[in-house]
Coordinates of C-alpha atoms and ligand atoms in Angstrom, one line a residue:
M1 CA 8.1 17.6 29.4
R2 CA 5.8 20.3 30.8
L3 CA 2.8 21.2 28.7
S4 CA 3.2 24.8 29.8
Q5 CA 6.5 24.9 27.9
M6 CA 5.5 22.9 24.9
L7 CA 4.1 23.9 21.6
F8 CA 0.8 22.3 22.6
V9 CA -2.2 23.4 20.6
T10 CA -5.3 21.2 20.3
L11 CA -8.4 21.8 18.2
R12 CA -12.0 21.1 19.3
E13 CA -13.3 21.0 15.7
D14 CA -12.4 18.5 13.0
P15 CA -10.2 20.1 10.3
A16 CA -12.0 20.6 7.0
E17 CA -9.1 19.0 5.1
A18 CA -9.4 15.6 6.8
E19 CA -11.7 12.8 5.8
I20 CA -10.7 9.8 7.9
P21 CA -10.6 9.6 11.7
S22 CA -6.8 9.2 12.0
H23 CA -6.1 12.2 9.9
K24 CA -8.6 14.3 11.9
L25 CA -7.2 13.2 15.2
L26 CA -3.6 13.8 14.3
V27 CA -4.4 17.3 13.3
R28 CA -6.7 18.0 16.2
A29 CA -4.2 16.7 18.8
G30 CA -1.4 18.7 17.4
Y31 CA 0.7 15.9 15.9
I32 CA 0.9 17.2 12.3
R33 CA 0.4 20.4 10.4
R34 CA -0.3 20.6 6.7
I35 CA 2.2 22.8 4.9
G36 CA 1.1 22.1 1.3
S37 CA -0.7 19.4 -0.7
G38 CA 0.5 16.1 0.6
V39 CA 3.2 17.8 2.6
Y40 CA 3.1 17.7 6.4
A41 CA 5.3 19.0 9.3
Y42 CA 5.8 16.4 11.9
L43 CA 5.4 18.3 15.2
P44 CA 7.2 17.3 18.4
L45 CA 4.7 14.7 19.6
L46 CA 4.6 13.0 16.2
W47 CA 8.3 13.1 15.8
R48 CA 8.7 11.1 19.0
V49 CA 6.2 8.5 17.6
L50 CA 8.2 8.4 14.3
Q51 CA 11.5 7.9 16.2
K52 CA 10.0 5.1 18.2
V53 CA 8.7 3.4 15.1
S54 CA 12.1 3.9 13.5
Q55 CA 13.9 2.5 16.4
I56 CA 11.8 -0.7 16.4
V57 CA 12.4 -1.0 12.6
R58 CA 16.1 -0.4 13.2
E59 CA 16.4 -3.1 15.9
E60 CA 14.6 -5.6 13.8
M61 CA 16.7 -4.8 10.6
N62 CA 19.9 -5.0 12.6
A63 CA 18.8 -8.3 14.2
A64 CA 18.2 -9.7 10.7
G65 CA 21.8 -8.7 9.7
A66 CA 21.0 -5.6 7.7
Q67 CA 23.3 -2.6 7.9
E68 CA 22.0 1.0 8.2
C69 CA 23.2 3.7 5.8
L70 CA 21.9 6.9 4.4
L71 CA 21.6 7.3 0.6
T72 CA 21.2 10.5 -1.4
Q73 CA 17.9 12.1 -2.1
L74 CA 19.2 14.0 -5.1
Q75 CA 19.6 11.3 -7.8
P76 CA 21.3 12.0 -11.1
A77 CA 19.1 11.2 -14.1
E78 CA 21.8 9.1 -15.7
L79 CA 21.3 6.4 -13.1
W80 CA 17.6 6.2 -13.9
K81 CA 18.4 6.2 -17.6
E82 CA 20.6 3.2 -17.1
S83 CA 17.8 1.3 -15.4
G84 CA 15.4 2.5 -18.1
R85 CA 13.1 4.1 -15.5
W86 CA 13.7 7.9 -16.1
D87 CA 11.0 8.4 -18.7
T88 CA 8.4 6.2 -16.9
Y89 CA 9.0 7.9 -13.6
T90 CA 9.2 11.5 -14.8
K91 CA 6.9 11.5 -17.8
A92 CA 4.6 8.5 -18.0
E93 CA 3.7 7.9 -14.4
G94 CA 5.2 11.3 -13.5
I95 CA 5.6 10.2 -9.9
M96 CA 9.2 11.5 -9.6
F97 CA 9.9 15.2 -8.9
A98 CA 12.5 16.1 -11.5
L99 CA 14.6 19.2 -11.7
T100 CA 17.5 20.7 -13.6
D101 CA 20.5 22.3 -11.8
R102 CA 22.2 25.5 -12.9
Q103 CA 24.7 23.5 -14.9
G104 CA 21.7 22.1 -16.8
R105 CA 22.0 18.6 -15.3
Q106 CA 18.9 16.6 -14.7
L107 CA 18.2 15.2 -11.3
G108 CA 15.3 13.5 -9.5
L109 CA 14.2 13.6 -5.9
G110 CA 14.4 10.0 -4.7
P111 CA 11.0 8.2 -4.7
T112 CA 12.9 4.9 -4.1
H113 CA 16.5 3.9 -4.3
E114 CA 17.1 0.8 -6.5
E115 CA 19.3 2.8 -8.9
V116 CA 21.4 4.4 -6.2
I117 CA 22.0 1.2 -4.3
T118 CA 22.7 -0.8 -7.5
T119 CA 25.3 1.7 -8.6
I120 CA 27.0 1.4 -5.2
A121 CA 26.9 -2.4 -5.4
R122 CA 28.3 -2.3 -8.9
D123 CA 31.3 -0.3 -7.7
M124 CA 31.9 -2.0 -4.4
I125 CA 30.8 -5.7 -4.6
R126 CA 33.4 -7.7 -6.5
S127 CA 33.5 -11.1 -5.1
Y128 CA 31.2 -13.8 -3.8
R129 CA 33.1 -13.5 -0.6
Q130 CA 31.4 -10.2 0.1
L131 CA 27.9 -11.7 -0.1
P132 CA 25.2 -11.6 1.1
I133 CA 24.9 -7.9 1.9
N134 CA 21.7 -6.1 3.0
L135 CA 21.7 -2.3 3.4
Y136 CA 18.9 -0.2 4.7
Q137 CA 18.1 3.4 5.4
I138 CA 15.3 5.4 7.1
Q139 CA 14.7 8.6 5.1
T140 CA 12.3 11.0 3.5
K141 CA 11.0 9.9 0.1
F142 CA 9.4 12.2 -2.5
R143 CA 6.6 11.1 -4.8
D144 CA 4.4 13.4 -6.8
E145 CA 1.3 11.4 -6.0
I146 CA -1.6 12.3 -8.2
R147 CA -4.0 12.2 -5.4
P148 CA -2.3 12.9 -2.1
R149 CA -4.7 12.3 0.7
F150 CA -5.6 11.1 4.1
G151 CA -2.7 13.0 5.7
L152 CA 0.4 10.9 6.2
M153 CA -1.2 7.9 4.5
R154 CA -0.5 9.1 1.0
G155 CA 1.9 12.1 1.2
R156 CA 4.2 13.6 -1.4
E157 CA 6.9 13.7 1.1
F158 CA 7.0 10.8 3.6
I159 CA 9.4 8.7 5.7
M160 CA 10.2 5.2 4.5
K161 CA 12.6 2.5 5.6
D162 CA 13.9 0.8 2.5
A163 CA 16.3 -2.1 2.4
Y164 CA 18.1 -3.8 -0.5
S165 CA 19.7 -7.3 -0.4
F166 CA 22.4 -8.6 -2.6
D167 CA 23.0 -12.3 -3.0
A168 CA 25.0 -14.7 -5.1
D169 CA 22.0 -16.7 -6.4
E170 CA 18.3 -17.2 -6.2
A171 CA 18.5 -19.4 -3.2
G172 CA 20.5 -16.8 -1.3
M173 CA 18.0 -14.1 -2.2
K174 CA 15.2 -16.3 -0.9
E175 CA 17.0 -16.6 2.4
S176 CA 17.4 -12.8 2.6
Y177 CA 13.7 -12.4 1.8
R178 CA 12.8 -15.0 4.5
K179 CA 14.7 -13.1 7.1
M180 CA 13.1 -9.8 6.1
N181 CA 9.7 -11.5 6.2
I182 CA 10.3 -12.4 9.8
A183 CA 11.7 -9.0 10.6
Y184 CA 8.5 -7.4 9.2
H185 CA 6.3 -9.6 11.3
N186 CA 8.3 -8.6 14.4
V187 CA 8.1 -4.9 13.6
L188 CA 4.4 -4.8 13.2
R189 CA 3.7 -7.0 16.2
R190 CA 6.0 -4.8 18.3
C191 CA 4.3 -1.7 17.1
G192 CA 1.0 -3.2 18.5
L193 CA -0.8 -3.5 15.2
A194 CA -3.3 -6.0 13.9
F195 CA -2.0 -7.0 10.4
R196 CA -2.0 -9.6 7.7
A197 CA 0.9 -10.6 5.4
V198 CA -0.7 -11.0 1.9
D199 CA 0.4 -12.2 -1.5
A200 CA 1.0 -9.1 -3.6
D201 CA 1.4 -8.2 -7.2
S202 CA 5.0 -8.1 -8.4
G203 CA 4.1 -5.9 -11.3
A204 CA 5.8 -6.1 -14.6
I205 CA 9.1 -7.1 -13.1
G206 CA 7.7 -10.6 -12.5
G207 CA 10.1 -11.9 -9.9
S208 CA 9.4 -14.9 -7.9
G209 CA 7.3 -13.3 -5.2
S210 CA 6.3 -10.4 -3.1
Q211 CA 4.2 -9.9 0.0
E212 CA 2.5 -6.8 1.4
F213 CA 1.9 -6.2 5.1
M214 CA -1.5 -4.9 5.6
V215 CA -2.8 -3.1 8.7
L216 CA -6.4 -4.0 8.9
A217 CA -8.7 -0.9 9.0
D218 CA -11.9 0.2 7.3
A219 CA -10.3 3.3 5.8
G220 CA -7.6 1.2 4.0
E221 CA -7.2 1.8 0.3
D222 CA -6.5 -1.8 -0.4
E223 CA -8.8 -4.8 -0.5
V224 CA -7.5 -8.1 0.9
L225 CA -9.2 -11.4 0.1
Y226 CA -8.6 -14.2 2.6
T227 CA -9.9 -17.5 3.9
D228 CA -10.9 -18.2 7.5
D229 CA -8.6 -21.2 7.8
G230 CA -5.7 -18.8 7.7
Q231 CA -4.2 -20.6 4.6
Y232 CA -4.7 -17.8 2.1
A233 CA -4.6 -14.0 2.0
A234 CA -3.8 -11.9 -1.0
N235 CA -4.2 -8.3 -2.3
V236 CA -7.2 -8.3 -4.6
E237 CA -4.8 -7.2 -7.3
K238 CA -3.1 -10.5 -7.1
A239 CA -5.8 -12.9 -5.7
I240 CA -6.7 -16.1 -7.4
S241 CA -9.8 -18.3 -6.9
L242 CA -12.1 -20.7 -8.6
P243 CA -14.9 -19.2 -10.6
A244 CA -18.4 -20.5 -10.3
D245 CA -19.3 -23.3 -12.7
A246 CA -21.0 -22.1 -15.9
E247 CA -24.6 -23.2 -16.3
P248 CA -25.6 -25.4 -19.2
S249 CA -26.7 -23.3 -22.2
P250 CA -30.3 -23.5 -23.3
F251 CA -29.3 -22.0 -26.7
K252 CA -28.8 -24.9 -29.0
Q253 CA -29.0 -23.0 -32.2
F254 CA -26.9 -20.1 -33.4
E255 CA -29.1 -17.1 -34.0
I256 CA -28.9 -13.3 -34.1
L257 CA -31.5 -11.8 -31.9
D258 CA -33.0 -8.3 -31.5
T259 CA -31.9 -7.3 -28.0
P260 CA -32.7 -3.6 -27.8
N261 CA -31.3 -1.5 -24.9
T262 CA -29.1 -4.3 -23.6
P263 CA -25.6 -2.8 -23.5
T264 CA -24.8 -4.2 -20.1
I265 CA -24.5 -7.9 -19.0
A266 CA -27.3 -7.4 -16.4
S267 CA -29.7 -5.9 -18.9
L268 CA -28.9 -8.6 -21.5
C269 CA -29.3 -11.5 -19.0
E270 CA -32.6 -10.0 -17.9
F271 CA -33.8 -9.7 -21.4
L272 CA -32.8 -13.2 -22.4
N273 CA -33.6 -14.7 -19.0
C274 CA -30.2 -16.4 -18.9
S275 CA -27.2 -16.7 -16.6
P276 CA -24.3 -14.4 -17.1
T277 CA -22.1 -17.5 -17.0
L278 CA -23.3 -18.1 -20.6
V279 CA -22.3 -14.7 -21.9
L280 CA -19.0 -13.9 -23.5
K281 CA -18.2 -10.3 -22.6
N282 CA -15.8 -8.4 -24.8
V283 CA -14.1 -5.5 -23.1
L284 CA -12.1 -3.0 -25.0
Y285 CA -8.9 -1.4 -23.5
Q286 CA -6.2 0.7 -24.9
V287 CA -2.6 0.4 -23.8
V288 CA 0.1 2.9 -24.5
Y289 CA 3.7 1.6 -24.4
D290 CA 6.7 3.6 -23.5
N291 CA 7.7 4.1 -27.2
G292 CA 4.4 5.9 -27.7
M293 CA 2.7 3.0 -29.5
T294 CA -1.0 2.6 -28.8
V295 CA -2.5 -0.9 -29.0
L296 CA -6.2 -1.7 -28.8
V297 CA -6.9 -4.7 -26.7
L298 CA -10.0 -6.8 -26.8
V299 CA -10.4 -9.0 -23.7
S300 CA -13.0 -11.7 -23.9
I301 CA -14.1 -13.0 -20.5
R302 CA -17.1 -14.8 -19.1
G303 CA -20.0 -12.5 -18.4
D304 CA -20.2 -13.0 -14.7
Q305 CA -16.5 -12.1 -14.3
D306 CA -14.6 -8.8 -14.2
V307 CA -11.2 -7.9 -15.6
N308 CA -8.5 -7.4 -13.0
E309 CA -6.6 -4.5 -14.6
V310 CA -3.4 -5.2 -12.7
K311 CA -3.2 -8.7 -14.1
L312 CA -4.1 -7.3 -17.5
Q313 CA -1.4 -4.7 -17.3
N314 CA 1.1 -7.5 -16.4
E315 CA 0.1 -9.5 -19.5
L316 CA 0.5 -6.4 -21.6
A317 CA 3.9 -5.6 -20.2
K318 CA 5.0 -9.1 -21.2
R319 CA 4.0 -8.3 -24.8
A320 CA 5.7 -4.8 -24.9
A321 CA 8.5 -6.1 -27.1
D322 CA 6.0 -7.2 -29.8
Y323 CA 5.3 -3.5 -30.3
G324 CA 8.8 -2.2 -30.0
G325 CA 8.3 -1.0 -26.4
S326 CA 9.6 -2.1 -23.0
A327 CA 7.0 -1.0 -20.5
V328 CA 3.4 0.0 -20.2
L329 CA 2.8 3.7 -19.8
A330 CA -1.0 3.7 -19.5
L331 CA -3.9 1.3 -19.7
R332 CA -7.5 2.3 -19.7
V333 CA -10.9 1.8 -21.2
P334 CA -10.8 4.2 -24.2
S335 CA -12.7 7.4 -23.6
E336 CA -14.7 9.1 -26.3
D337 CA -11.7 11.4 -26.9
D338 CA -9.4 8.4 -27.1
Q339 CA -11.6 6.7 -29.7
Q340 CA -11.5 9.8 -31.9
Q341 CA -7.8 9.4 -32.0
W342 CA -7.9 6.0 -33.7
A343 CA -11.4 4.8 -34.5
A344 CA -12.1 4.6 -38.2
K345 CA -15.9 4.5 -37.5
P346 CA -18.1 4.5 -34.5
L347 CA -17.7 1.3 -32.4
P348 CA -20.7 -0.9 -31.5
L349 CA -20.1 -0.4 -27.8
G350 CA -22.0 -2.7 -25.6
Y351 CA -22.6 -5.1 -28.5
I352 CA -19.0 -6.0 -29.4
A353 CA -18.2 -9.6 -30.6
P354 CA -14.8 -11.3 -30.3
D355 CA -14.4 -11.0 -34.1
L356 CA -14.7 -7.2 -34.1
S357 CA -13.1 -6.2 -37.4
D358 CA -9.7 -4.6 -37.4
D359 CA -11.3 -2.1 -39.9
Y360 CA -12.5 -0.2 -36.9
I361 CA -8.9 0.9 -36.3
Q362 CA -7.4 3.8 -38.4
P363 CA -3.8 2.6 -38.3
S364 CA -1.0 5.1 -38.0
K365 CA 2.6 5.2 -37.0
T366 CA 1.6 5.2 -33.4
V367 CA -1.5 2.9 -33.5
A368 CA -1.1 -0.8 -34.1
P369 CA -3.3 -1.9 -37.0
Q370 CA -4.9 -4.9 -35.3
F371 CA -6.7 -5.6 -32.1
L372 CA -4.7 -7.6 -29.6
R373 CA -7.3 -10.3 -28.8
L374 CA -6.9 -12.0 -25.4
L375 CA -9.1 -14.7 -24.1
D376 CA -9.6 -15.2 -20.4
Q377 CA -9.4 -18.8 -19.1
T378 CA -13.0 -18.6 -17.9
A379 CA -14.2 -18.3 -21.4
V380 CA -12.2 -21.0 -23.1
E381 CA -14.7 -23.8 -22.6
L382 CA -17.9 -21.8 -23.2
Q383 CA -20.5 -23.5 -25.4
G384 CA -23.6 -22.2 -26.9
F385 CA -22.7 -18.8 -25.6
V386 CA -24.3 -15.4 -25.9
T387 CA -22.2 -12.5 -27.2
G388 CA -22.3 -9.3 -29.2
S389 CA -23.0 -9.2 -32.9
N390 CA -21.0 -6.0 -33.7
Q391 CA -24.4 -4.3 -34.3
S392 CA -26.0 -2.0 -31.8
G393 CA -29.2 -3.6 -30.4
H394 CA -28.3 -7.2 -31.4
H395 CA -26.7 -10.1 -29.8
V396 CA -26.0 -13.7 -30.9
V397 CA -26.9 -16.8 -28.9
G398 CA -25.8 -20.4 -29.3
A399 CA -22.4 -19.5 -30.5
N400 CA -19.4 -21.8 -30.3
W401 CA -15.6 -21.5 -30.6
G402 CA -14.3 -23.0 -33.8
K403 CA -17.7 -22.6 -35.5
E404 CA -19.1 -19.1 -35.5
F405 CA -16.0 -17.5 -33.9
Q406 CA -12.4 -18.3 -34.2
R407 CA -11.0 -18.8 -30.7
P408 CA -8.3 -16.2 -29.8
S409 CA -5.0 -18.1 -29.4
Q410 CA -3.7 -16.0 -26.6
I411 CA -5.2 -17.4 -23.4
V412 CA -4.6 -15.4 -20.2
D413 CA -5.7 -15.2 -16.6
V414 CA -7.0 -11.6 -16.1
R415 CA -10.0 -12.4 -14.0
K416 CA -10.6 -10.6 -10.8
A417 CA -11.1 -12.8 -7.8
K418 CA -13.9 -11.7 -5.6
V419 CA -15.6 -12.2 -2.3
G420 CA -17.6 -15.4 -2.1
D421 CA -15.4 -17.3 -4.7
R422 CA -14.1 -20.7 -3.7
A423 CA -10.5 -20.9 -2.7
I424 CA -8.0 -22.8 -4.8
H425 CA -6.3 -24.6 -2.0
D426 CA -9.6 -25.8 -0.6
P427 CA -12.8 -25.3 -2.5
S428 CA -14.9 -25.6 0.7
Q429 CA -13.4 -22.3 1.8
T430 CA -14.8 -19.1 0.4
L431 CA -12.9 -15.9 0.0
K432 CA -13.7 -13.1 2.5
S433 CA -12.8 -9.5 2.1
A434 CA -11.2 -6.9 4.4
R435 CA -9.8 -3.4 4.0
G436 CA -6.1 -2.9 4.6
I437 CA -3.5 -0.2 4.7
E438 CA -0.3 -1.2 3.0
I439 CA 2.4 -0.6 5.5
G440 CA 5.2 -2.7 4.0
H441 CA 6.1 -4.5 0.9
I442 CA 8.9 -7.1 0.5
F443 CA 9.9 -8.1 -2.9
Q444 CA 12.1 -10.6 -4.7
L445 CA 13.6 -8.5 -7.4
G446 CA 16.0 -10.8 -9.0
T447 CA 18.4 -9.4 -11.5
K448 CA 16.3 -6.6 -13.2
Y449 CA 18.5 -3.8 -11.9
S450 CA 21.8 -5.6 -11.6
K451 CA 21.5 -6.7 -15.3
A452 CA 20.4 -3.3 -16.5
M453 CA 23.1 -1.5 -14.6
G454 CA 25.9 -4.1 -14.9
A455 CA 26.2 -4.9 -11.2
T456 CA 28.0 -8.2 -11.3
Y457 CA 30.3 -10.2 -9.0
T458 CA 32.8 -12.9 -9.6
N459 CA 31.8 -16.4 -8.3
E460 CA 34.0 -19.2 -7.1
Q461 CA 34.6 -20.4 -10.6
G462 CA 35.8 -16.9 -11.6
E463 CA 32.7 -16.1 -13.7
E464 CA 31.0 -12.7 -13.7
I465 CA 27.4 -13.0 -12.7
P466 CA 24.7 -10.4 -12.0
L467 CA 23.9 -9.9 -8.3
V468 CA 20.5 -11.2 -7.2
M469 CA 18.5 -8.6 -5.4
G470 CA 15.6 -8.1 -3.0
C471 CA 14.0 -4.9 -1.9
Y472 CA 12.0 -4.2 1.2
G473 CA 10.0 -1.1 2.2
I474 CA 8.1 0.1 5.3
G475 CA 6.1 3.3 5.3
V476 CA 7.3 4.7 8.7
S477 CA 5.0 7.8 8.6
R478 CA 2.1 5.8 7.1
L479 CA 2.5 3.2 9.9
A480 CA 2.3 5.9 12.6
Q481 CA -1.1 7.1 11.2
A482 CA -2.3 3.5 10.6
A483 CA -1.8 2.8 14.3
V484 CA -4.2 5.7 15.0
E485 CA -6.7 4.5 12.4
Q486 CA -6.7 1.1 14.2
S487 CA -6.9 2.5 17.7
Y488 CA -9.1 5.4 18.7
D489 CA -12.4 6.2 20.3
K490 CA -14.8 9.2 20.3
D491 CA -12.5 11.1 22.6
G492 CA -9.3 10.7 20.8
I493 CA -6.3 8.6 20.0
I494 CA -5.3 5.4 21.9
W495 CA -1.6 4.8 21.2
P496 CA -0.2 1.4 21.5
V497 CA 2.3 1.7 24.4
A498 CA 5.3 0.9 22.2
I499 CA 5.0 3.8 19.9
A500 CA 3.1 6.4 22.1
P501 CA 5.0 9.7 22.2
Y502 CA 5.0 9.5 26.0
H503 CA 3.9 6.7 28.3
A504 CA 2.2 8.8 31.0
I505 CA 0.8 12.2 31.7
V506 CA 0.4 13.7 35.1
V507 CA -2.5 16.0 35.3
I508 CA -2.8 18.7 38.0
P509 CA -6.6 19.5 38.2
N510 CA -6.0 22.7 40.2
I511 CA -2.6 24.4 39.9
N512 CA -3.5 26.8 42.7
D513 CA -3.5 23.9 45.2
T514 CA 0.1 23.6 46.4
N515 CA -0.5 20.0 47.6
Q516 CA -1.6 18.9 44.2
V517 CA 1.3 20.7 42.5
S518 CA 4.0 19.4 44.8
A519 CA 2.7 15.8 44.6
A520 CA 2.5 16.1 40.8
E521 CA 6.1 17.5 40.6
T522 CA 7.4 14.6 42.7
I523 CA 5.6 12.0 40.7
Y524 CA 6.6 13.6 37.4
S525 CA 10.3 13.7 38.2
E526 CA 10.4 10.2 39.7
L527 CA 8.6 8.7 36.7
N528 CA 11.1 10.3 34.3
K529 CA 14.0 9.2 36.5
A530 CA 12.6 5.6 36.4
G531 CA 12.5 5.7 32.6
V532 CA 8.8 6.3 32.3
E533 CA 8.5 9.0 29.6
T534 CA 6.1 11.4 31.3
L535 CA 4.3 14.7 30.5
L536 CA 3.2 17.1 33.2
D537 CA 0.0 19.1 32.5
D538 CA 0.9 22.1 34.6
R539 CA -1.1 24.6 32.5
D540 CA -3.4 27.1 34.0
E541 CA -6.5 25.5 32.5
R542 CA -9.7 24.0 33.9
A543 CA -9.5 20.3 34.9
G544 CA -12.1 19.4 32.3
V545 CA -10.0 20.9 29.5
K546 CA -6.9 19.0 30.7
F547 CA -8.8 15.7 30.8
K548 CA -10.2 16.2 27.3
D549 CA -6.7 17.0 26.0
A550 CA -5.2 14.0 27.6
D551 CA -7.8 11.8 26.0
L552 CA -7.4 13.4 22.7
V553 CA -3.6 13.1 22.6
G554 CA -3.9 9.5 23.6
I555 CA -1.1 9.0 26.2
P556 CA -1.6 5.4 27.6
Y557 CA -1.6 6.2 31.3
R558 CA -2.9 9.2 33.2
I559 CA -2.1 10.1 36.8
V560 CA -4.4 12.7 38.4
T561 CA -3.2 14.5 41.6
G562 CA -6.7 15.5 42.8
R563 CA -8.1 16.0 46.3
S564 CA -7.0 12.6 47.6
V565 CA -3.4 13.7 47.6
Q566 CA -4.2 14.9 51.1
Q567 CA -4.5 11.1 51.9
G568 CA -1.3 10.4 49.9
K569 CA -3.3 9.0 47.0
V570 CA -3.7 9.7 43.3
E571 CA -6.0 8.4 40.6
V572 CA -4.4 6.4 37.7
V573 CA -6.3 5.8 34.5
K574 CA -5.7 3.5 31.6
R575 CA -6.5 5.4 28.4
A576 CA -7.5 2.3 26.4
S577 CA -9.9 0.7 28.9
R578 CA -10.7 3.7 31.0
E579 CA -10.0 1.5 34.0
T580 CA -9.5 3.9 37.0
Q581 CA -8.0 3.2 40.4
E582 CA -6.7 5.1 43.4
I583 CA -3.2 4.1 44.5
S584 CA -0.8 5.5 47.0
I585 CA 1.7 8.0 45.6
H586 CA 4.7 5.7 46.2
E587 CA 3.1 2.9 44.2
V588 CA 2.9 5.0 41.1
V589 CA 6.4 4.3 39.7
P590 CA 6.3 0.5 40.3
T591 CA 2.7 0.3 39.0
L592 CA 3.5 2.2 35.8
K593 CA 6.7 0.3 35.2
R594 CA 4.8 -3.0 35.5
W595 CA 2.0 -1.9 33.2
I596 CA 4.5 -0.7 30.5
E597 CA 6.5 -3.9 30.8
E598 CA 3.4 -6.0 30.4
A599 CA 2.2 -3.9 27.4
L600 CA 5.5 -4.2 25.6
S601 CA 5.8 -7.9 26.2
T602 CA 2.5 -8.9 24.5
Ligands
ATP1 P1 1.0 2.3 -2.7 O1 0.6 1.0 -3.4 O2 0.3 2.5 -1.4 O3 1.1 3.5 -3.6 P2 3.7 1.6 -3.3 O4 3.4 0.2 -3.7 O5 4.0 2.6 -4.3 O6 2.5 2.1 -2.3 P3 6.3 1.0 -2.2 O7 7.0 1.6 -3.3 O8 6.2 -0.5 -2.1 O9 4.8 1.6 -2.2 O10 6.8 1.7 -0.9 C1 7.0 1.0 0.3 C2 6.1 1.6 1.4 O11 6.1 3.0 1.5 C3 4.6 1.2 1.2 O12 4.3 -0.1 1.6 C4 3.9 2.3 2.0 O13 3.8 1.9 3.4 C5 4.9 3.5 1.9 N1 4.4 4.5 1.0 C6 4.4 4.4 -0.4 N2 3.9 5.5 -0.9 C7 3.5 6.4 0.1 C8 3.0 7.7 0.2 N3 2.7 8.4 -0.9 N4 2.8 8.2 1.4 C9 3.1 7.5 2.6 N5 3.7 6.3 2.5 C10 3.9 5.7 1.3
MG2 MG1 3.3 -1.6 -3.0

C-alpha cells in the first residue's frame, strides 16, 4: 500500500482523552478513532492487526478441534430469563444494553453468549455420540461498562473470541479445558507477548477452576501474585497464602480501656503499643440480593489482614438462598446514606465489637433483622485479643472467644493475600506482585447453564443428563492494545512481527530524485510479490517527517532508498533495536524474508 493513497493521519501531540501509553500511541499513529464513550473505530492499520490476531486465534482454536461459527448479537430476553441472568445483567449490574423492539419484545445486545450457545446445544445435541463439541466465534461484544477507559482495553464495544465446550462428563470437560489451555498459551506466545497464566476467581458459579491469561504491563488493571520458583501465580482476587504468625498477647486480663481517637487499626496499635496481629477487626458490609433483600454482614478478621471482597462476595452468594435470593446484586461498605436506610441508631463505627447488637438494625420487609456474622480463619485462634467495645473511644483488651465473646459459628476464608506473604506450597517462597492486563479467561463452567436451560443429552445407558460445559474468552481488541502497552519506546509503537499491520516500510527520502523513486518502486513491488507485506512512503514530505511517522506507526523493518542507491545500496533498519545496515538492493528480499521467518519462529 502507498501512503500517498492511504487514510494516513498522524498526530504530534498526545490526545487529551488518553491516559496510558498504548492508548496515546494508537490514536497518534492513526490506528483508532474515538466515536463515543468506550466506542472506537478500528482504522485500516488496526484492522490489519486485528485480523492477524484473529487468524492466530483461529488457527489455534481449529488445531484444538474447535469449530468456528457466528452467533447472534441480538439476544431475546427469554433466553436470559431462563438462565436467570436477565435482571442481573440489565438491572443489577446493568452491563447489558437492553432494548425493546417495535413489537414490544425485549432484547439484549450480546455481552457474552452462554445463553445463545446453550439453547443451540439443547436443540441439537441429543446423544453422547455427538460429544465432545467445541464451538467458537470471533465477534463484537457489547458491554455497558460503568467506566470505559484506556481505549480498547475497556470498551463498550469490543472484539472477543469466545468458545464453548460441551462434554458428557466432568472428565471430558477437563480434557476440553486442557486443550484450550494449551491453545491459549500458543496464541499468546505466537502474538509475541510476555504473559502469565494465573489462577482466577470463578465467581459465584463455583466450578472446578478457571485461569486468566495476563499480559504483564504496568498499566494493567489487575494485580497478579506469584512466586519466583514459577510454582504459583494467581489473580489477587483469588490468591491464597499463609498469614504471618500472631504475636503472643501481653493482655492477660479482660479490660475496657479508654482509647480516644483510635478508629483505625494503625492508630489503635500505636496507642496500645501492640501488634495488629492481636487485634480483632470487625468490618461492616451490606449485601443486596437479587430479590431486593439487604443483609448486614459483620466480618471479623485479624487486624493485620484485609478483607478480599471478591472472596466475601462468593461466600455471600453461597448464602443467597438463606435470604430467599439466588445471586448477589451489590456488596459494599455501607455509606452514610445506606445506614440511614436501616440503622435504628448511630453505629459505633471504628469501635465495633463482634457482638454488636442486632438492635442497631431497624428490620423491615427488605432488611434482614440480624447481622450475618462471619469469622475469618485468621481470627479463630486469637487469644487475649483487642477489639471494639461498641462504644466510641473505647476498646477492650485481653478478650477470648467463649468467654467475653461468643465465637461466630460461620468460619470463612475472606482474607486478602498480599505481597510478602509466605506461599502455601513452599513457605520459604514469598509472594511477589506484578500488574497484568487480562487478555483471556478459561473457565470450567460445569452444568450451571445446561441445568438452568434444560440442555441434556442421552448417555449410553439411555439416561438424560445435563451437558457439562466450559467457556473460553480472548479479548482480541484488548490484546492488540496490550501488545503496544508491552512494546513501545519514546518514538512510538514497536509491533511484534506476527501481528504488525505490515512487515516493512520503504521510505523514499526525496521523491524528486528519480533514482530513489525507481529503486523504491522496485523493492516495494518485489517485497510484496515475495509475501512481505510492505508499505511505500511515497508522500511529498520531508525525510524527517517520514522517519518520525515510520517510528510512530511501528512497522518492524524500514528500508530507506537514500543517496547510496547510486551504488546499488539501501539502508535497512530494525525498528525494535534500531540496528541499521547498508545492503545491496538485491539482498533486500532474502534478508527481510529471513528476518521475518526468524521473528515468527521464536
Ligand atoms: P474484566 O475482568 O477485565 O472486566 P471480564 O472478566 O468481564 O473482564 P470475560 O467476560 O472473561 O471478561 O471476557 C473475556 C475477555 O474479553 C477478557 O479476558 C478480556 O480480554 C476481554 N474483555 C472483557 N471486557 C472487555 C472490555 N470491556 N473491553 C475490551 N475487552 C474486554
Ligand atoms: Mg474475567
